[in-house]
């Protein structure tokens, strides 16, 4: 589902990372760990085509996204990628159901039943009419997971998804994210500082300037 080959990123002459190789299968959950400043979020953005790379390639579902122009890349992300962020990024003026429905609206395929199913899958059934300010942090993160998955993307990218949550809530959110990855047979890549979150992954890899290695 995801194929990353010899990926490198430089700022001027200074390498952020080089020689990154990664393959992620459908239904597989991979965690990437590493020291602060090593480029974990930059790597995640590169996998999404949000950051230009200096070398190498990223392919999602057989499409090499590093070769797409900006318009084609935006359309591809809209159709095939889902994002879960540490800061939730829900829109405060929209209710929960409207936030979850956004990817479908952008694709021109509104589907109220799919939105309700997505809310049910993450344990938020009956809360679609609430505004974000009426929810807890853990509930907001599950809204973000439902939104990331409602259009059934091939690739889920999660950037510190438990960073703003207490340990018990973080565990609930990770259980939801893992279960939804399996259910929808998406490839999921998460970057995290949390050892507890990383333990939920099928594989844990450590990023350094020289690439990805098994974290052991």
GROMACS .gro file of C-alpha atoms in nm:
model
  216
    1UNK     CA    1   0.000   0.000   0.000
    2UNK     CA    2   0.289   0.236   0.086
    3UNK     CA    3   0.633   0.207  -0.074
    4UNK     CA    4   0.909   0.451   0.020
    5UNK     CA    5   1.244   0.411  -0.158
    6UNK     CA    6   1.574   0.588  -0.079
    7UNK     CA    7   1.394   0.897   0.048
    8UNK     CA    8   1.605   1.193   0.148
    9UNK     CA    9   1.542   1.548   0.265
   10UNK     CA   10   1.795   1.830   0.284
   11UNK     CA   11   1.783   2.193   0.381
   12UNK     CA   12   2.065   2.339   0.174
   13UNK     CA   13   2.367   2.117   0.234
   14UNK     CA   14   2.234   1.990   0.566
   15UNK     CA   15   2.062   1.649   0.555
   16UNK     CA   16   1.752   1.597   0.768
   17UNK     CA   17   1.738   1.227   0.679
   18UNK     CA   18   1.866   1.007   0.396
   19UNK     CA   19   1.823   0.653   0.263
   20UNK     CA   20   1.475   0.601   0.408
   21UNK     CA   21   1.313   0.278   0.285
   22UNK     CA   22   0.972   0.161   0.406
   23UNK     CA   23   0.698  -0.073   0.290
   24UNK     CA   24   0.364  -0.089   0.471
   25UNK     CA   25   0.098  -0.347   0.383
   26UNK     CA   26  -0.281  -0.305   0.397
   27UNK     CA   27  -0.400  -0.335   0.756
   28UNK     CA   28  -0.050  -0.282   0.897
   29UNK     CA   29   0.027  -0.024   1.165
   30UNK     CA   30   0.384   0.113   1.181
   31UNK     CA   31   0.519   0.350   1.447
   32UNK     CA   32   0.821   0.573   1.387
   33UNK     CA   33   1.013   0.701   1.688
   34UNK     CA   34   1.329   0.908   1.727
   35UNK     CA   35   1.487   1.201   1.904
   36UNK     CA   36   1.325   1.545   1.887
   37UNK     CA   37   1.439   1.730   1.578
   38UNK     CA   38   1.537   1.420   1.383
   39UNK     CA   39   1.269   1.487   1.120
   40UNK     CA   40   0.981   1.252   1.207
   41UNK     CA   41   0.708   1.500   1.116
   42UNK     CA   42   0.904   1.609   0.807
   43UNK     CA   43   0.916   1.245   0.697
   44UNK     CA   44   0.542   1.209   0.753
   45UNK     CA   45   0.479   1.524   0.547
   46UNK     CA   46   0.705   1.388   0.273
   47UNK     CA   47   0.500   1.067   0.263
   48UNK     CA   48   0.192   1.282   0.210
   49UNK     CA   49   0.353   1.496  -0.058
   50UNK     CA   50   0.323   1.803   0.163
   51UNK     CA   51   0.702   1.851   0.179
   52UNK     CA   52   0.920   1.828  -0.131
   53UNK     CA   53   1.194   1.567  -0.104
   54UNK     CA   54   1.554   1.595  -0.216
   55UNK     CA   55   1.585   1.236  -0.338
   56UNK     CA   56   1.396   0.910  -0.360
   57UNK     CA   57   1.029   0.832  -0.415
   58UNK     CA   58   0.700   0.767  -0.237
   59UNK     CA   59   0.432   0.544  -0.390
   60UNK     CA   60   0.083   0.498  -0.250
   61UNK     CA   61  -0.145   0.233  -0.393
   62UNK     CA   62   0.086   0.199  -0.692
   63UNK     CA   63   0.097   0.572  -0.773
   64UNK     CA   64   0.431   0.747  -0.738
   65UNK     CA   65   0.319   1.069  -0.573
   66UNK     CA   66   0.664   1.228  -0.590
   67UNK     CA   67   0.607   1.254  -0.966
   68UNK     CA   68   0.272   1.434  -0.951
   69UNK     CA   69   0.213   1.805  -1.010
   70UNK     CA   70   0.050   2.011  -0.736
   71UNK     CA   71  -0.305   1.979  -0.870
   72UNK     CA   72  -0.284   1.603  -0.921
   73UNK     CA   73  -0.118   1.563  -0.583
   74UNK     CA   74  -0.393   1.757  -0.406
   75UNK     CA   75  -0.659   1.540  -0.569
   76UNK     CA   76  -0.471   1.224  -0.481
   77UNK     CA   77  -0.436   1.325  -0.116
   78UNK     CA   78  -0.805   1.411  -0.100
   79UNK     CA   79  -0.901   1.066  -0.229
   80UNK     CA   80  -0.644   0.832  -0.079
   81UNK     CA   81  -0.489   0.986   0.235
   82UNK     CA   82  -0.623   1.043   0.586
   83UNK     CA   83  -0.455   1.255   0.853
   84UNK     CA   84  -0.475   1.242   1.232
   85UNK     CA   85  -0.302   1.532   1.406
   86UNK     CA   86  -0.201   1.594   1.767
   87UNK     CA   87  -0.397   1.922   1.771
   88UNK     CA   88  -0.718   1.759   1.636
   89UNK     CA   89  -0.784   2.040   1.382
   90UNK     CA   90  -1.160   2.013   1.406
   91UNK     CA   91  -1.357   2.318   1.292
   92UNK     CA   92  -1.526   2.479   1.596
   93UNK     CA   93  -1.823   2.623   1.404
   94UNK     CA   94  -1.923   2.282   1.262
   95UNK     CA   95  -2.084   2.006   1.465
   96UNK     CA   96  -1.923   1.664   1.502
   97UNK     CA   97  -2.107   1.505   1.208
   98UNK     CA   98  -2.024   1.799   0.981
   99UNK     CA   99  -1.655   1.777   1.076
  100UNK     CA  100  -1.647   1.405   0.998
  101UNK     CA  101  -1.832   1.462   0.670
  102UNK     CA  102  -1.574   1.711   0.536
  103UNK     CA  103  -1.365   1.462   0.330
  104UNK     CA  104  -1.678   1.329   0.162
  105UNK     CA  105  -1.802   1.682   0.091
  106UNK     CA  106  -1.467   1.774  -0.067
  107UNK     CA  107  -1.492   1.466  -0.289
  108UNK     CA  108  -1.847   1.559  -0.388
  109UNK     CA  109  -1.983   1.235  -0.239
  110UNK     CA  110  -2.184   1.330   0.073
  111UNK     CA  111  -2.308   1.025   0.261
  112UNK     CA  112  -2.485   1.078   0.593
  113UNK     CA  113  -2.510   0.705   0.659
  114UNK     CA  114  -2.135   0.659   0.619
  115UNK     CA  115  -2.074   0.950   0.858
  116UNK     CA  116  -2.300   0.791   1.119
  117UNK     CA  117  -2.126   0.455   1.071
  118UNK     CA  118  -1.787   0.623   1.116
  119UNK     CA  119  -1.904   0.785   1.441
  120UNK     CA  120  -2.039   0.452   1.562
  121UNK     CA  121  -1.710   0.279   1.478
  122UNK     CA  122  -1.513   0.519   1.701
  123UNK     CA  123  -1.764   0.510   1.990
  124UNK     CA  124  -1.929   0.847   1.927
  125UNK     CA  125  -2.273   0.732   1.820
  126UNK     CA  126  -2.537   0.990   1.911
  127UNK     CA  127  -2.289   1.277   1.944
  128UNK     CA  128  -2.302   1.397   1.584
  129UNK     CA  129  -2.503   1.708   1.671
  130UNK     CA  130  -2.263   1.835   1.938
  131UNK     CA  131  -2.015   2.114   1.883
  132UNK     CA  132  -1.643   2.045   1.940
  133UNK     CA  133  -1.631   2.260   2.255
  134UNK     CA  134  -1.880   2.020   2.415
  135UNK     CA  135  -1.642   1.723   2.383
  136UNK     CA  136  -1.343   1.599   2.581
  137UNK     CA  137  -0.994   1.579   2.432
  138UNK     CA  138  -1.026   1.206   2.380
  139UNK     CA  139  -1.360   1.248   2.205
  140UNK     CA  140  -1.214   1.518   1.981
  141UNK     CA  141  -0.930   1.290   1.880
  142UNK     CA  142  -1.179   1.017   1.793
  143UNK     CA  143  -1.367   1.272   1.580
  144UNK     CA  144  -1.036   1.332   1.401
  145UNK     CA  145  -0.992   0.956   1.349
  146UNK     CA  146  -1.345   0.921   1.211
  147UNK     CA  147  -1.283   1.216   0.976
  148UNK     CA  148  -0.954   1.065   0.858
  149UNK     CA  149  -1.118   0.732   0.779
  150UNK     CA  150  -1.467   0.821   0.655
  151UNK     CA  151  -1.357   0.827   0.289
  152UNK     CA  152  -1.172   0.493   0.337
  153UNK     CA  153  -0.822   0.611   0.245
  154UNK     CA  154  -0.541   0.379   0.145
  155UNK     CA  155  -0.294   0.551   0.378
  156UNK     CA  156  -0.344   0.696   0.727
  157UNK     CA  157  -0.077   0.931   0.864
  158UNK     CA  158  -0.086   1.011   1.235
  159UNK     CA  159   0.138   1.280   1.387
  160UNK     CA  160   0.164   1.245   1.767
  161UNK     CA  161  -0.207   1.154   1.795
  162UNK     CA  162  -0.192   1.103   2.174
  163UNK     CA  163   0.036   1.395   2.258
  164UNK     CA  164  -0.240   1.607   2.418
  165UNK     CA  165  -0.414   1.324   2.603
  166UNK     CA  166  -0.389   1.169   2.949
  167UNK     CA  167  -0.263   0.807   2.958
  168UNK     CA  168  -0.604   0.639   2.992
  169UNK     CA  169  -0.759   0.845   2.714
  170UNK     CA  170  -0.449   0.793   2.498
  171UNK     CA  171  -0.488   0.418   2.535
  172UNK     CA  172  -0.852   0.437   2.425
  173UNK     CA  173  -0.762   0.649   2.123
  174UNK     CA  174  -0.480   0.415   2.020
  175UNK     CA  175  -0.710   0.114   2.048
  176UNK     CA  176  -0.958   0.294   1.820
  177UNK     CA  177  -0.691   0.391   1.565
  178UNK     CA  178  -0.547   0.039   1.548
  179UNK     CA  179  -0.891  -0.122   1.522
  180UNK     CA  180  -0.999   0.115   1.244
  181UNK     CA  181  -0.678   0.055   1.050
  182UNK     CA  182  -0.750  -0.318   1.060
  183UNK     CA  183  -1.118  -0.276   0.977
  184UNK     CA  184  -1.057  -0.061   0.669
  185UNK     CA  185  -0.735  -0.240   0.565
  186UNK     CA  186  -0.550   0.089   0.539
  187UNK     CA  187  -0.175   0.128   0.581
  188UNK     CA  188  -0.107   0.342   0.890
  189UNK     CA  189   0.214   0.526   0.978
  190UNK     CA  190   0.234   0.709   1.311
  191UNK     CA  191   0.516   0.923   1.446
  192UNK     CA  192   0.528   0.949   1.824
  193UNK     CA  193   0.739   1.014   2.131
  194UNK     CA  194   0.514   0.789   2.337
  195UNK     CA  195   0.646   0.440   2.412
  196UNK     CA  196   0.297   0.332   2.516
  197UNK     CA  197   0.153   0.442   2.181
  198UNK     CA  198   0.438   0.281   1.988
  199UNK     CA  199   0.377  -0.052   2.161
  200UNK     CA  200   0.038  -0.074   1.990
  201UNK     CA  201   0.203  -0.088   1.647
  202UNK     CA  202   0.290  -0.398   1.447
  203UNK     CA  203   0.641  -0.259   1.393
  204UNK     CA  204   0.839   0.015   1.562
  205UNK     CA  205   1.112   0.186   1.359
  206UNK     CA  206   1.365   0.446   1.470
  207UNK     CA  207   1.448   0.739   1.243
  208UNK     CA  208   1.799   0.881   1.224
  209UNK     CA  209   1.980   1.081   0.959
  210UNK     CA  210   2.084   0.753   0.797
  211UNK     CA  211   1.734   0.614   0.757
  212UNK     CA  212   1.490   0.386   0.940
  213UNK     CA  213   1.601   0.096   1.157
  214UNK     CA  214   1.417  -0.155   1.371
  215UNK     CA  215   1.378   0.003   1.714
  216UNK     CA  216   1.428  -0.333   1.882
   0.00000   0.00000   0.00000
